[in-house]
């Protein structure tokens, strides 16, 4: 059985693709602005609207909106990165045939994969900065440790950008994206985005804790509530491992598909 050799990559070659994507986004900021619309609507409708009924969250003594906002920030980083390396890469790989035009250049498939993930991480950081600024203006930042949300958003976006890239290699056409939503939407709703882990039965909690978004939310929410501890190293390790495994799968499958 033949093996697929994943070519080495260089930062310079990968950054060439990042520059290419940046030039496209520079011409139109609409995709990045759209990435902020949904989280803002969730914050207003659930964080503020439902928050008027909930009041202060028991056990953390912060308004409900301040409890939900960090989770929405983590979700914003996730969605921005995942959408770019799933919908965007699928279009460039299967419809626009962009990569077919790139491969005759010095860029390898691995350069393309690294460049796409890096580009998605940058865009996720930009949207995270925008949402964190909105939180600060709205008075929802309760701790100076909130600034840790920005490097954490980079880690979250790495994990989900790599995950989106890996998933995209298995998609056959646009109709397959509906299967992605069968996982992404329930994860968004149940990964402690709107209520703490303690509301779940003991038997269900390990399933929730296995979700990658749960670890992203923990990394953003805990520092923003002023709670730091060595236990936060667990979600850091989880997201690093998740992203690295997904990246390895993505590069191998993209190499097999493009160079066959």
mmCIF file of C-alpha atoms in Angstrom:
data_model
loop_
_atom_site.group_PDB
_atom_site.id
_atom_site.type_symbol
_atom_site.label_atom_id
_atom_site.label_comp_id
_atom_site.label_asym_id
_atom_site.label_seq_id
_atom_site.Cartn_x
_atom_site.Cartn_y
_atom_site.Cartn_z
ATOM 1 C CA UNK A 1 0.000 0.000 0.000
ATOM 2 C CA UNK A 2 1.424 3.356 -1.009
ATOM 3 C CA UNK A 3 1.847 6.107 1.524
ATOM 4 C CA UNK A 4 1.157 9.789 1.057
ATOM 5 C CA UNK A 5 4.158 11.992 1.721
ATOM 6 C CA UNK A 6 3.171 15.360 3.138
ATOM 7 C CA UNK A 7 5.605 17.983 1.794
ATOM 8 C CA UNK A 8 7.392 20.249 4.222
ATOM 9 C CA UNK A 9 6.170 23.819 4.433
ATOM 10 C CA UNK A 10 7.845 27.140 4.968
ATOM 11 C CA UNK A 11 6.450 30.171 6.753
ATOM 12 C CA UNK A 12 7.255 32.387 3.765
ATOM 13 C CA UNK A 13 5.303 30.234 1.313
ATOM 14 C CA UNK A 14 2.350 29.820 3.678
ATOM 15 C CA UNK A 15 2.234 33.559 4.326
ATOM 16 C CA UNK A 16 1.920 34.135 0.587
ATOM 17 C CA UNK A 17 -1.518 32.524 0.757
ATOM 18 C CA UNK A 18 -2.363 34.537 3.874
ATOM 19 C CA UNK A 19 -1.494 37.687 1.939
ATOM 20 C CA UNK A 20 -3.653 36.554 -0.959
ATOM 21 C CA UNK A 21 -6.662 36.053 1.346
ATOM 22 C CA UNK A 22 -5.998 39.369 3.118
ATOM 23 C CA UNK A 23 -6.109 41.204 -0.215
ATOM 24 C CA UNK A 24 -9.537 39.715 -0.877
ATOM 25 C CA UNK A 25 -10.887 40.688 2.544
ATOM 26 C CA UNK A 26 -9.380 44.150 2.207
ATOM 27 C CA UNK A 27 -11.624 44.787 -0.773
ATOM 28 C CA UNK A 28 -14.717 43.816 1.198
ATOM 29 C CA UNK A 29 -15.087 43.709 4.977
ATOM 30 C CA UNK A 30 -18.597 42.278 4.632
ATOM 31 C CA UNK A 31 -17.621 38.691 5.623
ATOM 32 C CA UNK A 32 -15.970 39.888 8.834
ATOM 33 C CA UNK A 33 -18.851 42.224 9.664
ATOM 34 C CA UNK A 34 -21.333 39.398 9.039
ATOM 35 C CA UNK A 35 -19.355 37.234 11.467
ATOM 36 C CA UNK A 36 -20.166 39.788 14.190
ATOM 37 C CA UNK A 37 -23.881 40.132 13.444
ATOM 38 C CA UNK A 38 -24.935 36.712 14.732
ATOM 39 C CA UNK A 39 -23.088 36.864 18.082
ATOM 40 C CA UNK A 40 -24.381 40.386 18.710
ATOM 41 C CA UNK A 41 -27.948 39.195 18.098
ATOM 42 C CA UNK A 42 -27.450 36.280 20.508
ATOM 43 C CA UNK A 43 -26.036 38.628 23.122
ATOM 44 C CA UNK A 44 -28.958 41.035 22.796
ATOM 45 C CA UNK A 45 -31.744 38.462 22.544
ATOM 46 C CA UNK A 46 -30.529 35.897 25.081
ATOM 47 C CA UNK A 47 -27.827 37.578 27.135
ATOM 48 C CA UNK A 48 -29.774 40.796 27.656
ATOM 49 C CA UNK A 49 -33.349 39.667 26.970
ATOM 50 C CA UNK A 50 -33.347 36.442 28.986
ATOM 51 C CA UNK A 51 -30.941 38.085 31.414
ATOM 52 C CA UNK A 52 -33.718 40.450 32.512
ATOM 53 C CA UNK A 53 -35.619 37.382 33.718
ATOM 54 C CA UNK A 54 -32.646 35.499 35.174
ATOM 55 C CA UNK A 55 -30.853 38.328 36.941
ATOM 56 C CA UNK A 56 -27.621 37.257 38.645
ATOM 57 C CA UNK A 57 -26.235 33.788 37.902
ATOM 58 C CA UNK A 58 -26.055 31.725 41.115
ATOM 59 C CA UNK A 59 -22.556 30.703 42.134
ATOM 60 C CA UNK A 60 -20.703 33.306 40.066
ATOM 61 C CA UNK A 61 -22.555 36.456 41.173
ATOM 62 C CA UNK A 62 -22.469 38.217 37.815
ATOM 63 C CA UNK A 63 -25.352 39.350 35.588
ATOM 64 C CA UNK A 64 -26.544 36.706 33.155
ATOM 65 C CA UNK A 65 -25.357 38.760 30.157
ATOM 66 C CA UNK A 66 -21.818 38.880 31.613
ATOM 67 C CA UNK A 67 -21.953 35.098 32.048
ATOM 68 C CA UNK A 68 -23.143 34.392 28.505
ATOM 69 C CA UNK A 69 -20.980 36.949 26.679
ATOM 70 C CA UNK A 70 -17.636 35.072 27.114
ATOM 71 C CA UNK A 71 -19.211 31.922 25.687
ATOM 72 C CA UNK A 72 -20.520 33.852 22.704
ATOM 73 C CA UNK A 73 -17.027 35.287 22.186
ATOM 74 C CA UNK A 74 -15.596 31.751 22.109
ATOM 75 C CA UNK A 75 -18.319 30.754 19.660
ATOM 76 C CA UNK A 76 -17.504 33.761 17.487
ATOM 77 C CA UNK A 77 -13.877 32.664 17.207
ATOM 78 C CA UNK A 78 -15.022 29.125 16.441
ATOM 79 C CA UNK A 79 -17.521 30.067 13.736
ATOM 80 C CA UNK A 80 -15.278 32.616 12.013
ATOM 81 C CA UNK A 81 -12.413 30.132 11.715
ATOM 82 C CA UNK A 82 -14.519 27.075 10.921
ATOM 83 C CA UNK A 83 -16.585 28.785 8.237
ATOM 84 C CA UNK A 84 -13.516 30.067 6.427
ATOM 85 C CA UNK A 85 -11.831 26.663 6.244
ATOM 86 C CA UNK A 86 -15.018 24.784 5.440
ATOM 87 C CA UNK A 87 -17.232 26.862 3.134
ATOM 88 C CA UNK A 88 -14.380 29.000 1.852
ATOM 89 C CA UNK A 89 -11.908 26.191 1.224
ATOM 90 C CA UNK A 90 -14.564 23.941 -0.305
ATOM 91 C CA UNK A 91 -15.399 26.654 -2.835
ATOM 92 C CA UNK A 92 -11.746 27.251 -3.663
ATOM 93 C CA UNK A 93 -10.979 23.544 -3.914
ATOM 94 C CA UNK A 94 -14.057 22.155 -5.685
ATOM 95 C CA UNK A 95 -15.785 25.072 -7.443
ATOM 96 C CA UNK A 96 -13.351 27.881 -8.194
ATOM 97 C CA UNK A 97 -10.365 25.515 -8.650
ATOM 98 C CA UNK A 98 -8.145 28.123 -7.030
ATOM 99 C CA UNK A 99 -5.650 25.605 -5.723
ATOM 100 C CA UNK A 100 -5.149 24.091 -9.157
ATOM 101 C CA UNK A 101 -3.765 27.462 -10.221
ATOM 102 C CA UNK A 102 -1.614 27.725 -7.083
ATOM 103 C CA UNK A 103 0.010 24.289 -7.150
ATOM 104 C CA UNK A 104 2.241 24.976 -10.203
ATOM 105 C CA UNK A 105 3.873 27.705 -8.087
ATOM 106 C CA UNK A 106 6.425 26.887 -5.343
ATOM 107 C CA UNK A 107 3.571 26.463 -2.822
ATOM 108 C CA UNK A 108 2.897 22.890 -1.713
ATOM 109 C CA UNK A 109 -0.436 21.496 -0.531
ATOM 110 C CA UNK A 110 0.843 21.751 3.030
ATOM 111 C CA UNK A 111 1.654 25.423 2.465
ATOM 112 C CA UNK A 112 -1.928 25.923 1.321
ATOM 113 C CA UNK A 113 -3.312 24.139 4.391
ATOM 114 C CA UNK A 114 -1.124 26.107 6.802
ATOM 115 C CA UNK A 115 -1.891 29.357 4.994
ATOM 116 C CA UNK A 116 -5.654 28.798 5.107
ATOM 117 C CA UNK A 117 -5.619 27.944 8.811
ATOM 118 C CA UNK A 118 -3.410 30.948 9.605
ATOM 119 C CA UNK A 119 -5.674 33.242 7.603
ATOM 120 C CA UNK A 120 -8.722 31.909 9.442
ATOM 121 C CA UNK A 121 -6.982 32.473 12.798
ATOM 122 C CA UNK A 122 -6.248 36.100 11.902
ATOM 123 C CA UNK A 123 -9.858 36.740 10.889
ATOM 124 C CA UNK A 124 -11.117 35.068 14.071
ATOM 125 C CA UNK A 125 -8.832 37.287 16.140
ATOM 126 C CA UNK A 126 -10.189 40.390 14.395
ATOM 127 C CA UNK A 127 -13.810 39.431 15.088
ATOM 128 C CA UNK A 128 -12.926 38.498 18.683
ATOM 129 C CA UNK A 129 -11.366 41.928 19.213
ATOM 130 C CA UNK A 130 -14.533 43.494 17.837
ATOM 131 C CA UNK A 131 -16.807 41.478 20.119
ATOM 132 C CA UNK A 132 -14.598 42.017 23.188
ATOM 133 C CA UNK A 133 -14.696 45.757 22.509
ATOM 134 C CA UNK A 134 -18.489 45.601 22.370
ATOM 135 C CA UNK A 135 -18.505 43.737 25.693
ATOM 136 C CA UNK A 136 -16.302 46.392 27.280
ATOM 137 C CA UNK A 137 -18.479 49.237 25.995
ATOM 138 C CA UNK A 138 -21.576 47.424 27.282
ATOM 139 C CA UNK A 139 -20.099 46.999 30.750
ATOM 140 C CA UNK A 140 -19.911 43.205 30.493
ATOM 141 C CA UNK A 141 -16.206 42.923 31.273
ATOM 142 C CA UNK A 142 -15.852 42.212 34.983
ATOM 143 C CA UNK A 143 -12.142 41.358 35.231
ATOM 144 C CA UNK A 144 -8.860 42.645 33.815
ATOM 145 C CA UNK A 145 -8.072 39.031 32.914
ATOM 146 C CA UNK A 146 -10.551 39.497 30.070
ATOM 147 C CA UNK A 147 -7.589 40.391 27.853
ATOM 148 C CA UNK A 148 -6.613 36.711 27.952
ATOM 149 C CA UNK A 149 -9.654 36.122 25.759
ATOM 150 C CA UNK A 150 -7.671 37.322 22.746
ATOM 151 C CA UNK A 151 -4.837 34.746 22.825
ATOM 152 C CA UNK A 152 -7.418 32.145 23.794
ATOM 153 C CA UNK A 153 -9.486 33.057 20.735
ATOM 154 C CA UNK A 154 -6.395 32.369 18.623
ATOM 155 C CA UNK A 155 -6.114 28.898 20.167
ATOM 156 C CA UNK A 156 -9.821 28.220 19.653
ATOM 157 C CA UNK A 157 -9.626 29.365 16.056
ATOM 158 C CA UNK A 158 -6.596 27.141 15.437
ATOM 159 C CA UNK A 159 -8.471 24.080 16.658
ATOM 160 C CA UNK A 160 -11.621 24.793 14.668
ATOM 161 C CA UNK A 161 -9.885 26.090 11.542
ATOM 162 C CA UNK A 162 -7.901 22.858 11.381
ATOM 163 C CA UNK A 163 -11.061 20.891 12.178
ATOM 164 C CA UNK A 164 -12.974 22.660 9.410
ATOM 165 C CA UNK A 165 -10.186 21.958 6.952
ATOM 166 C CA UNK A 166 -10.175 18.256 7.849
ATOM 167 C CA UNK A 167 -13.965 17.973 7.585
ATOM 168 C CA UNK A 168 -13.977 19.727 4.205
ATOM 169 C CA UNK A 169 -11.793 16.998 2.698
ATOM 170 C CA UNK A 170 -14.664 14.543 3.254
ATOM 171 C CA UNK A 171 -17.396 16.675 1.651
ATOM 172 C CA UNK A 172 -18.675 15.784 -1.823
ATOM 173 C CA UNK A 173 -20.988 18.730 -2.556
ATOM 174 C CA UNK A 174 -22.715 21.624 -0.830
ATOM 175 C CA UNK A 175 -25.570 19.444 0.411
ATOM 176 C CA UNK A 176 -23.105 17.706 2.741
ATOM 177 C CA UNK A 177 -22.773 20.882 4.792
ATOM 178 C CA UNK A 178 -26.105 20.098 6.409
ATOM 179 C CA UNK A 179 -24.434 17.161 8.173
ATOM 180 C CA UNK A 180 -21.936 19.574 9.713
ATOM 181 C CA UNK A 181 -24.784 21.554 11.241
ATOM 182 C CA UNK A 182 -26.114 18.386 12.856
ATOM 183 C CA UNK A 183 -23.013 18.571 15.058
ATOM 184 C CA UNK A 184 -22.189 22.281 15.217
ATOM 185 C CA UNK A 185 -25.622 23.563 16.254
ATOM 186 C CA UNK A 186 -26.204 21.119 19.148
ATOM 187 C CA UNK A 187 -22.638 21.725 20.331
ATOM 188 C CA UNK A 188 -23.280 25.473 20.369
ATOM 189 C CA UNK A 189 -26.505 25.037 22.330
ATOM 190 C CA UNK A 190 -25.318 22.500 24.894
ATOM 191 C CA UNK A 191 -21.591 23.212 25.467
ATOM 192 C CA UNK A 192 -22.455 25.401 28.525
ATOM 193 C CA UNK A 193 -22.969 28.414 26.284
ATOM 194 C CA UNK A 194 -26.089 29.545 28.108
ATOM 195 C CA UNK A 195 -25.985 27.646 31.404
ATOM 196 C CA UNK A 196 -23.373 25.956 33.592
ATOM 197 C CA UNK A 197 -22.346 22.312 33.478
ATOM 198 C CA UNK A 198 -24.018 21.718 36.849
ATOM 199 C CA UNK A 199 -27.505 21.826 35.296
ATOM 200 C CA UNK A 200 -26.842 18.551 33.474
ATOM 201 C CA UNK A 201 -27.306 15.098 35.051
ATOM 202 C CA UNK A 202 -24.059 13.479 36.209
ATOM 203 C CA UNK A 203 -24.252 10.871 33.432
ATOM 204 C CA UNK A 204 -24.412 13.522 30.706
ATOM 205 C CA UNK A 205 -21.594 15.783 31.921
ATOM 206 C CA UNK A 206 -18.716 13.701 30.459
ATOM 207 C CA UNK A 207 -20.336 13.985 27.019
ATOM 208 C CA UNK A 208 -20.530 17.760 27.353
ATOM 209 C CA UNK A 209 -16.933 17.925 28.555
ATOM 210 C CA UNK A 210 -15.815 15.978 25.486
ATOM 211 C CA UNK A 211 -17.015 18.759 23.172
ATOM 212 C CA UNK A 212 -14.234 21.015 21.841
ATOM 213 C CA UNK A 213 -16.386 24.131 22.230
ATOM 214 C CA UNK A 214 -16.833 23.360 25.935
ATOM 215 C CA UNK A 215 -13.081 23.687 26.432
ATOM 216 C CA UNK A 216 -12.989 26.896 24.416
ATOM 217 C CA UNK A 217 -15.764 28.395 26.527
ATOM 218 C CA UNK A 218 -13.999 27.381 29.746
ATOM 219 C CA UNK A 219 -10.797 29.090 28.614
ATOM 220 C CA UNK A 220 -12.611 32.344 27.874
ATOM 221 C CA UNK A 221 -15.224 32.400 30.641
ATOM 222 C CA UNK A 222 -13.101 31.490 33.653
ATOM 223 C CA UNK A 223 -10.501 34.289 33.264
ATOM 224 C CA UNK A 224 -13.232 36.781 32.373
ATOM 225 C CA UNK A 225 -14.918 35.909 35.670
ATOM 226 C CA UNK A 226 -11.599 36.403 37.450
ATOM 227 C CA UNK A 227 -11.057 32.695 38.091
ATOM 228 C CA UNK A 228 -7.652 31.325 37.163
ATOM 229 C CA UNK A 229 -6.176 27.946 38.026
ATOM 230 C CA UNK A 230 -3.977 25.120 36.833
ATOM 231 C CA UNK A 231 -7.101 23.304 35.689
ATOM 232 C CA UNK A 232 -7.239 25.608 32.672
ATOM 233 C CA UNK A 233 -4.215 23.785 31.276
ATOM 234 C CA UNK A 234 -6.543 20.869 30.471
ATOM 235 C CA UNK A 235 -8.596 22.764 27.852
ATOM 236 C CA UNK A 236 -5.372 24.278 26.482
ATOM 237 C CA UNK A 237 -3.926 20.791 25.961
ATOM 238 C CA UNK A 238 -7.234 19.529 24.548
ATOM 239 C CA UNK A 239 -7.501 22.275 21.920
ATOM 240 C CA UNK A 240 -3.836 21.996 20.945
ATOM 241 C CA UNK A 241 -4.177 18.236 20.486
ATOM 242 C CA UNK A 242 -7.490 18.574 18.642
ATOM 243 C CA UNK A 243 -6.077 21.146 16.250
ATOM 244 C CA UNK A 244 -2.830 19.266 15.638
ATOM 245 C CA UNK A 245 -4.573 15.971 14.889
ATOM 246 C CA UNK A 246 -7.068 17.708 12.602
ATOM 247 C CA UNK A 247 -4.225 19.519 10.833
ATOM 248 C CA UNK A 248 -2.391 16.253 10.199
ATOM 249 C CA UNK A 249 -5.554 14.649 8.796
ATOM 250 C CA UNK A 250 -6.318 17.682 6.616
ATOM 251 C CA UNK A 251 -2.856 17.973 5.070
ATOM 252 C CA UNK A 252 -2.655 14.268 4.258
ATOM 253 C CA UNK A 253 -6.113 14.123 2.722
ATOM 254 C CA UNK A 254 -5.620 17.353 0.755
ATOM 255 C CA UNK A 255 -2.288 16.075 -0.552
ATOM 256 C CA UNK A 256 -3.881 12.794 -1.615
ATOM 257 C CA UNK A 257 -6.768 14.580 -3.347
ATOM 258 C CA UNK A 258 -4.770 17.283 -5.140
ATOM 259 C CA UNK A 259 -1.723 15.323 -6.200
ATOM 260 C CA UNK A 260 -3.329 12.109 -7.337
#
